[in-house]
Coordinates of C-alpha atoms and ligand atoms in Angstrom, one line a residue:
X60 CA 101.1 100.5 123.6
X61 CA 99.5 102.0 120.6
X62 CA 96.6 99.7 120.7
X63 CA 96.0 100.6 124.3
X64 CA 96.3 104.3 123.5
X65 CA 93.8 104.1 120.6
X66 CA 91.4 102.2 122.8
X67 CA 91.5 104.9 125.5
X68 CA 91.1 107.7 122.9
X69 CA 88.1 106.0 121.4
X70 CA 86.5 105.8 124.8
X71 CA 87.1 109.4 125.5
X72 CA 85.8 110.6 122.1
X73 CA 82.7 108.4 122.5
X74 CA 82.1 109.9 125.9
X75 CA 82.5 113.4 124.6
X76 CA 80.0 112.8 121.8
X77 CA 77.4 111.0 124.0
X78 CA 77.8 113.1 127.1
X79 CA 74.7 115.3 126.7
X80 CA 72.5 112.2 126.2
X81 CA 73.9 110.5 129.3
X82 CA 72.3 110.7 132.8
X83 CA 74.1 113.4 134.8
X84 CA 74.0 111.7 138.1
X85 CA 72.9 108.1 138.3
X86 CA 75.2 105.8 140.1
X87 CA 74.7 102.3 141.6
X88 CA 74.4 102.1 145.4
X89 CA 77.5 101.5 147.5
X90 CA 76.9 97.8 148.2
X91 CA 76.6 97.1 144.5
X92 CA 79.7 99.0 143.7
X93 CA 81.6 97.3 146.5
X94 CA 80.5 93.9 145.3
X95 CA 81.8 94.8 141.8
X96 CA 85.3 96.0 142.9
X97 CA 86.4 94.5 146.2
X98 CA 88.9 91.7 145.9
X99 CA 92.3 90.9 147.1
X100 CA 95.0 92.5 144.9
X101 CA 95.4 90.1 141.9
X102 CA 98.7 88.3 142.0
X103 CA 98.8 87.7 138.2
X104 CA 98.2 90.3 135.6
X105 CA 95.2 90.2 133.3
X106 CA 94.5 91.3 129.8
X107 CA 94.6 95.1 129.9
X108 CA 91.7 95.3 127.3
X109 CA 89.5 93.5 129.7
X110 CA 90.5 95.8 132.6
X111 CA 89.7 98.9 130.5
X112 CA 86.4 97.4 129.5
X113 CA 85.6 97.0 133.2
X114 CA 86.5 100.6 133.8
X115 CA 84.3 101.8 131.0
X116 CA 81.4 99.6 132.0
X117 CA 81.5 100.0 135.8
X118 CA 83.6 102.9 136.8
X119 CA 83.0 105.8 134.4
X120 CA 79.3 104.9 134.2
X121 CA 79.0 105.3 138.0
X122 CA 80.3 108.8 138.5
X123 CA 78.6 112.1 138.2
X124 CA 79.4 114.1 135.0
X125 CA 80.6 117.5 136.3
X126 CA 81.1 118.6 132.7
X127 CA 77.6 117.6 131.6
X128 CA 75.6 120.5 130.1
X129 CA 72.9 120.0 132.8
X130 CA 75.2 119.8 135.7
X131 CA 74.4 123.0 137.6
X132 CA 75.5 122.2 141.1
X133 CA 78.5 123.6 143.1
X134 CA 81.0 124.9 140.5
X135 CA 80.8 122.6 137.4
X136 CA 84.0 121.7 135.7
X137 CA 83.4 122.0 131.9
X138 CA 86.6 120.5 130.8
X139 CA 88.0 120.4 127.2
X140 CA 89.6 117.7 125.1
X141 CA 92.8 119.5 124.3
X142 CA 93.6 119.8 128.0
X143 CA 92.8 116.2 128.6
X144 CA 95.3 115.2 126.0
X145 CA 97.8 117.6 127.6
X146 CA 97.3 115.8 130.9
X147 CA 98.0 112.5 129.1
X148 CA 101.2 114.0 127.7
X149 CA 102.3 115.4 131.1
X150 CA 101.8 111.9 132.6
X151 CA 103.3 110.1 129.7
X152 CA 106.5 112.2 129.9
X153 CA 106.2 112.2 133.7
X154 CA 107.6 115.7 134.0
X155 CA 108.8 116.7 137.4
X156 CA 108.1 120.4 138.0
X157 CA 109.4 120.8 141.5
X158 CA 112.8 122.2 140.6
X159 CA 113.9 124.1 137.4
X160 CA 116.9 121.9 136.8
X161 CA 114.7 118.8 136.3
X162 CA 111.8 120.4 134.5
X163 CA 113.5 123.4 132.8
X164 CA 111.1 124.0 130.0
X165 CA 108.1 123.0 132.1
X166 CA 109.1 125.6 134.7
X167 CA 109.2 128.2 131.9
X168 CA 105.8 127.1 130.7
X169 CA 104.4 127.5 134.2
X170 CA 106.0 130.9 134.6
X171 CA 104.4 131.8 131.3
X172 CA 100.8 130.7 132.1
X173 CA 101.1 132.3 135.6
X174 CA 102.0 135.5 133.9
X175 CA 99.0 135.1 131.6
X176 CA 96.8 134.7 134.6
X177 CA 98.4 137.7 136.2
X178 CA 97.5 139.8 133.1
X179 CA 93.9 138.4 133.1
X180 CA 93.5 139.4 136.7
X181 CA 95.1 142.8 136.1
X182 CA 97.8 142.5 138.8
X183 CA 100.9 144.6 138.3
X184 CA 104.3 143.2 137.8
X185 CA 106.2 141.5 139.4
X186 CA 103.1 139.5 140.7
X187 CA 103.4 135.8 140.2
X188 CA 102.6 132.6 142.0
X189 CA 102.3 128.9 141.7
X190 CA 99.9 126.3 140.3
X191 CA 98.4 124.1 143.0
X192 CA 95.6 121.4 143.2
X193 CA 92.7 123.8 143.6
X194 CA 91.1 126.7 145.5
X195 CA 91.5 125.0 148.9
X196 CA 95.3 124.7 148.5
X197 CA 95.5 128.2 147.0
X198 CA 93.7 129.7 150.0
X199 CA 96.0 127.7 152.4
X200 CA 99.1 128.7 150.5
X201 CA 98.1 132.4 150.4
X202 CA 97.1 132.5 154.1
X203 CA 100.4 130.8 155.1
X204 CA 102.2 133.5 153.2
X205 CA 100.2 136.3 154.7
X206 CA 100.9 134.9 158.1
X207 CA 104.7 134.6 157.5
X208 CA 105.1 138.0 155.7
X209 CA 102.8 140.0 157.9
X210 CA 103.4 138.4 161.3
X211 CA 106.6 136.4 161.3
X212 CA 106.4 134.2 164.4
X213 CA 104.1 136.5 166.4
X214 CA 100.7 135.3 165.4
X215 CA 99.1 134.2 168.6
X216 CA 97.1 137.4 169.0
X217 CA 96.5 138.0 165.3
X218 CA 93.0 138.1 163.8
X219 CA 91.6 137.6 160.3
X220 CA 88.2 138.7 158.9
X221 CA 85.9 137.3 156.3
X222 CA 82.1 137.3 155.7
X223 CA 79.6 134.6 156.7
X224 CA 79.5 133.7 153.0
X225 CA 83.2 132.7 152.8
X226 CA 84.1 129.3 151.4
X227 CA 84.7 126.6 154.0
X228 CA 88.3 126.1 152.8
X229 CA 89.3 129.4 154.4
X230 CA 88.2 128.2 157.9
X231 CA 90.0 125.0 157.3
X232 CA 93.2 126.7 156.1
X233 CA 93.1 128.9 159.2
X234 CA 92.8 125.9 161.4
X235 CA 95.6 124.0 159.6
X236 CA 97.8 127.0 160.1
X237 CA 97.3 126.7 163.8
X238 CA 95.1 129.6 164.6
X239 CA 92.4 129.2 167.1
X240 CA 88.9 129.2 165.5
X241 CA 88.2 132.5 167.4
X242 CA 91.0 134.2 165.5
X243 CA 89.0 134.1 162.4
X244 CA 86.2 136.7 162.8
X245 CA 83.1 136.1 160.9
X246 CA 81.5 139.3 159.7
X247 CA 77.8 139.4 158.8
X248 CA 76.8 139.9 155.1
X249 CA 74.2 142.4 153.8
X250 CA 71.0 141.6 151.9
X251 CA 73.1 141.1 148.8
X252 CA 75.4 138.6 150.7
X253 CA 78.4 141.0 150.6
X254 CA 80.4 141.7 153.7
X255 CA 79.1 144.5 155.9
X256 CA 81.8 147.1 155.8
X257 CA 80.7 148.9 159.0
X258 CA 80.8 145.6 160.9
X259 CA 84.1 144.9 159.4
X260 CA 85.6 148.2 160.5
X261 CA 84.1 148.0 163.9
X262 CA 85.4 144.5 164.5
X263 CA 88.9 145.5 163.4
X264 CA 88.9 148.6 165.7
X265 CA 87.5 146.7 168.6
X266 CA 90.0 143.9 168.3
X267 CA 92.9 146.4 168.0
X268 CA 91.8 148.3 171.1
X269 CA 91.6 144.9 173.0
X270 CA 95.3 144.4 172.2
X271 CA 94.8 141.9 169.3
X272 CA 96.5 142.2 166.0
X273 CA 94.2 142.4 163.0
X274 CA 96.3 141.3 160.0
X275 CA 94.2 140.0 157.1
X276 CA 90.9 140.4 155.3
X277 CA 89.7 137.5 153.1
X278 CA 87.3 139.0 150.5
X279 CA 85.0 137.0 148.2
X280 CA 85.4 137.5 144.5
X281 CA 82.3 135.4 143.8
X282 CA 80.8 133.4 146.6
X283 CA 79.9 129.8 145.9
X284 CA 76.4 130.3 147.3
X285 CA 75.2 133.3 145.2
X286 CA 78.1 134.7 143.2
X287 CA 78.2 137.7 145.5
X288 CA 81.3 139.9 145.3
X289 CA 82.4 141.8 148.4
X290 CA 83.1 145.5 147.9
X291 CA 86.7 144.9 146.9
X292 CA 87.8 148.6 146.6
X293 CA 86.6 149.5 150.0
X294 CA 88.2 146.4 151.5
X295 CA 91.5 147.4 149.7
X296 CA 91.2 150.9 151.4
X297 CA 90.5 149.4 154.8
X298 CA 93.5 147.1 154.4
X299 CA 95.7 150.0 153.3
X300 CA 94.6 152.2 156.2
X301 CA 94.9 149.4 158.8
X302 CA 98.1 147.9 157.3
X303 CA 96.5 144.6 156.7
X304 CA 96.9 141.9 154.1
X305 CA 94.2 141.8 151.4
X306 CA 93.5 138.2 150.2
X307 CA 90.7 137.6 147.7
X308 CA 89.1 134.2 147.0
X309 CA 88.3 134.2 143.3
X310 CA 88.4 130.5 143.0
X311 CA 85.5 130.3 140.5
X312 CA 84.7 134.0 140.0
X313 CA 88.1 135.5 138.9
X314 CA 87.9 134.0 135.5
X315 CA 85.0 136.4 134.7
X316 CA 87.7 139.1 134.4
X317 CA 88.0 138.0 130.8
X318 CA 84.8 139.8 130.1
X319 CA 83.8 143.5 130.6
X320 CA 81.0 142.4 132.8
X321 CA 83.4 140.5 135.1
X322 CA 85.8 143.5 135.1
X323 CA 83.0 145.7 136.2
X324 CA 81.9 143.3 139.0
X325 CA 85.4 142.7 140.3
X326 CA 86.7 146.2 140.3
X327 CA 89.4 146.5 143.0
X328 CA 90.6 142.9 142.6
X329 CA 93.8 144.3 141.1
X330 CA 94.7 145.7 144.5
X331 CA 95.0 142.3 146.3
X332 CA 98.1 141.1 148.1
X333 CA 97.1 137.5 147.2
X334 CA 94.4 135.9 145.1
X335 CA 93.1 132.3 144.6
X336 CA 91.6 131.2 141.3
X337 CA 90.7 127.8 139.9
X338 CA 91.3 127.1 136.2
X339 CA 89.6 123.8 136.8
X340 CA 86.3 125.7 137.1
X341 CA 85.7 128.6 134.8
X342 CA 88.8 128.3 132.6
X343 CA 87.6 124.9 131.4
X344 CA 90.5 122.7 132.6
X345 CA 90.2 119.1 133.8
X346 CA 91.0 118.5 137.4
X347 CA 93.2 119.5 138.9
X348 CA 94.6 123.0 138.6
X349 CA 94.3 125.8 141.0
X350 CA 96.4 128.9 141.3
X351 CA 97.6 131.4 143.9
X352 CA 99.0 134.7 142.8
X353 CA 100.7 137.2 145.1
X354 CA 101.9 140.7 144.6
X355 CA 105.5 139.7 145.0
X356 CA 106.4 136.0 144.4
X357 CA 109.4 136.4 146.8
X358 CA 106.8 136.3 149.6
X359 CA 106.0 132.7 148.7
X360 CA 109.7 131.9 148.7
X361 CA 110.2 133.5 152.1
X362 CA 107.4 131.3 153.4
X363 CA 108.1 127.9 151.7
X364 CA 111.7 127.7 150.8
X365 CA 113.7 124.9 152.5
X366 CA 117.1 123.6 151.6
X367 CA 117.6 120.0 152.4
X368 CA 121.2 118.7 151.9
X369 CA 120.2 116.3 149.1
X370 CA 118.7 119.1 147.1
X371 CA 121.3 121.8 147.7
X372 CA 122.9 121.3 144.4
X373 CA 119.7 121.4 142.2
X374 CA 118.0 124.2 144.2
X375 CA 121.0 126.5 144.0
X376 CA 121.5 125.8 140.3
X377 CA 120.7 129.4 139.7
X378 CA 118.5 129.4 136.6
X379 CA 114.7 129.3 136.4
X380 CA 112.0 129.1 139.1
X381 CA 112.0 126.3 141.6
X382 CA 108.3 125.9 142.2
X383 CA 109.0 123.7 145.2
X384 CA 110.0 127.0 146.9
X385 CA 106.5 128.4 146.4
X386 CA 104.0 126.0 148.0
X387 CA 104.0 123.0 150.4
X388 CA 104.6 120.6 147.4
X389 CA 108.0 119.3 146.4
X390 CA 107.0 116.8 143.8
X391 CA 104.5 118.4 141.5
X392 CA 102.8 117.3 138.3
X393 CA 103.0 119.4 135.2
X394 CA 99.7 121.3 135.7
X395 CA 100.6 124.2 133.5
X396 CA 100.8 122.3 130.3
X397 CA 97.1 121.9 129.8
X398 CA 96.3 125.6 130.3
X399 CA 99.2 126.5 128.0
X400 CA 98.1 124.0 125.3
X401 CA 94.4 124.9 125.4
X402 CA 95.0 128.7 125.3
X403 CA 97.4 128.2 122.4
X404 CA 95.0 126.0 120.6
X405 CA 91.7 127.9 121.1
X406 CA 93.0 131.5 121.7
X407 CA 92.0 133.6 124.7
X408 CA 89.1 135.0 122.7
X409 CA 87.4 131.6 122.7
X410 CA 87.8 131.5 126.4
X411 CA 86.3 135.0 126.7
X412 CA 83.3 134.0 124.6
X413 CA 82.8 130.8 126.6
X414 CA 82.9 132.8 129.9
X415 CA 80.4 135.3 128.5
X416 CA 78.0 132.5 127.6
X417 CA 78.1 131.4 131.2
X418 CA 77.2 134.9 132.3
X419 CA 74.3 135.3 129.9
X420 CA 73.0 131.8 130.6
X421 CA 72.5 132.8 134.3
X422 CA 70.6 135.9 133.2
X423 CA 68.5 133.7 130.9
X424 CA 67.8 131.4 133.8
X425 CA 66.8 134.3 136.0
X426 CA 64.4 135.6 133.4
X427 CA 62.8 132.2 133.0
X428 CA 62.3 131.9 136.7
X429 CA 60.8 135.3 137.0
X430 CA 58.3 134.5 134.3
X431 CA 56.5 132.0 136.5
X432 CA 55.2 133.2 139.9
X433 CA 55.7 129.8 141.4
X434 CA 59.4 130.6 141.5
X435 CA 61.0 133.1 143.9
X436 CA 64.3 134.4 142.8
X437 CA 66.4 134.8 146.0
X438 CA 69.5 136.3 144.4
X439 CA 69.7 137.7 140.9
X440 CA 72.2 136.3 138.3
X441 CA 75.7 137.2 139.5
X442 CA 78.9 135.8 138.0
X443 CA 77.0 132.8 136.5
X444 CA 75.0 131.9 139.6
X445 CA 71.3 132.4 140.3
X446 CA 69.6 131.2 143.6
X447 CA 65.9 130.6 143.9
X448 CA 63.2 128.5 145.5
X449 CA 59.9 126.9 144.6
X450 CA 57.4 129.1 146.4
X451 CA 53.7 128.3 145.9
X452 CA 51.4 130.8 147.8
X453 CA 50.5 130.3 151.4
X454 CA 53.3 127.9 152.5
X455 CA 55.3 128.3 155.7
X456 CA 59.1 128.6 155.5
X457 CA 59.4 125.1 157.0
X458 CA 57.2 123.7 154.3
X459 CA 59.1 125.5 151.6
X460 CA 62.4 124.2 152.9
X461 CA 61.0 120.6 152.8
X462 CA 59.7 121.1 149.2
X463 CA 62.9 122.5 147.9
X464 CA 65.0 119.8 149.5
X465 CA 62.6 117.3 147.8
X466 CA 63.2 118.9 144.5
X467 CA 67.0 118.6 144.9
X468 CA 66.6 115.0 146.0
X469 CA 64.5 114.2 142.9
X470 CA 67.3 115.7 140.7
X471 CA 70.0 113.6 142.3
X472 CA 67.9 110.4 142.0
X473 CA 66.5 111.2 138.6
X474 CA 69.7 112.0 136.6
X475 CA 68.1 114.5 134.1
X476 CA 69.9 117.5 135.7
X477 CA 72.0 118.1 138.7
X478 CA 70.7 120.9 140.9
X479 CA 71.1 120.8 144.7
X480 CA 70.3 123.1 147.6
X481 CA 72.2 125.5 149.7
X482 CA 71.1 127.6 152.7
X483 CA 70.6 131.3 152.5
X484 CA 69.5 132.9 155.8
X485 CA 67.9 129.7 157.0
X486 CA 66.0 129.3 153.7
X487 CA 66.7 126.2 151.6
X488 CA 67.6 127.5 148.2
X489 CA 68.2 125.9 144.9
X490 CA 70.9 127.3 142.7
X491 CA 72.0 127.1 139.1
X492 CA 75.7 127.7 138.3
X493 CA 75.7 128.1 134.5
X494 CA 79.4 128.3 133.7
X495 CA 79.4 125.4 131.2
X496 CA 79.5 126.9 127.7
X497 CA 78.0 123.8 126.2
X498 CA 74.8 124.4 128.2
X499 CA 72.1 125.6 125.8
X500 CA 69.2 127.9 126.7
X501 CA 67.0 124.8 126.0
X502 CA 69.0 122.8 128.6
X503 CA 68.1 125.6 131.1
X504 CA 64.4 125.8 130.3
X505 CA 64.0 122.0 130.3
X506 CA 65.7 121.9 133.6
X507 CA 63.5 124.6 135.1
X508 CA 60.4 122.7 133.8
X509 CA 61.8 119.5 135.4
X510 CA 62.3 121.3 138.7
X511 CA 58.7 122.7 138.5
X512 CA 57.2 119.2 138.1
X513 CA 59.3 118.0 141.0
X514 CA 58.1 120.9 143.0
X515 CA 54.5 120.4 142.1
X516 CA 54.6 116.7 143.2
X517 CA 56.4 117.5 146.4
X518 CA 53.8 120.3 147.4
Ligands
PLP1458 C1 85.6 125.9 144.6 C2 86.0 127.0 145.5 C3 86.9 126.8 146.5 C4 87.6 125.4 146.7 O1 88.4 125.1 145.6 P1 88.8 123.5 145.4 O2 89.4 123.6 144.0 O3 87.5 122.8 145.4 O4 89.7 123.2 146.4 C5 87.2 127.8 147.3 N1 86.6 129.0 147.2 C6 85.6 129.2 146.3 C7 85.0 130.6 146.2 C8 85.3 128.2 145.4 O5 84.4 128.4 144.5

């Protein structure tokens, strides 16, 4: 057991030390991978050292490194080693955190880190929540709760509202919950990709006068496309006036509340009824850990509590929080340990500095892009995201879309940096999400120069 453990640790430390020299993206094609791995399940065991060697040689070398300093796509996951060790401990002790009787101290640790997150987000007591697998589950859990608490069983004429920049997990949650797709109203966004308040108000009033039942607004606290933040205070006012539920998706953006800049950008977030955030993005945790917070955790329990006969005894034990009462999961891994251990080990100030680095790196990237007229900045740095496109003079939009797609394809194939496209008002845009604190300004300038060469050869 010890030999195996040391072998694993050595692999992880080597990886951490060599990561910035490794290719970000390169993987063998599917046929090659399939030829490497496909076999009937072996009937006899093999030497574990050989199995681990295979994993090192063929598995971990054929995945993208989402914590690489030049991985700028989607939301990177710049993990940390303390938390990886915490995950190993949580697995090694195989802690069950579904019910407090079985995971007593673990439940208290999760209560503690949830309260830390509550404080970071500025929600008043007794707000609390539950750790889930990620933002998608957090949005699903929050919207299930909104539906139960706001509507009971009468949700067939109910409507929800969110902007055209909302993460796809919201639409999926709404569909899983059994709403018709038309019950989710998509409100256009303004030139800054924030929800248009006039359109929102108009849609709510129109639906109400047509006998429908507007019940929830889903606001963006950092869109994945551009880092845009919906006007949270105004949305809070609308929700108050209209007696609607206010949910905010801060999956990647909410962590910026650790900094003054983030507090300024997200003013009004403290007024939500429910909030999603993803510590596995900008709080530097390894996958997976997401979080949903609600103004009153009893709302979660109203929504999810069940009492099967075989759990009656443990669930009514009376002490501690049974987290199985707060989400669709009964069996849960001990996700809170890694956040607790890493905050204890580094201190919240280190997290604050790391988030601030991500914010300033996006501004640095924007400045670099603005210094060369071949780049068009489409949206300025916002919560660690800048969107832009290669734009040599005299090209049609169709041409530009093709060129920028080619730049992204060059990145994926090349392995120097991971930058892909998104679509902003039918324009193909590149984006840099700079939330990895190990990304240097040199990584950013080198990446922009790399993109420039790819753009020149595609034009
Ligand atoms: C990442 C993200 C999600 C989805 O979260 P997962 O952890 O991938 O399930 C939802 N909303 C926003 C704004 C995100 O950035």
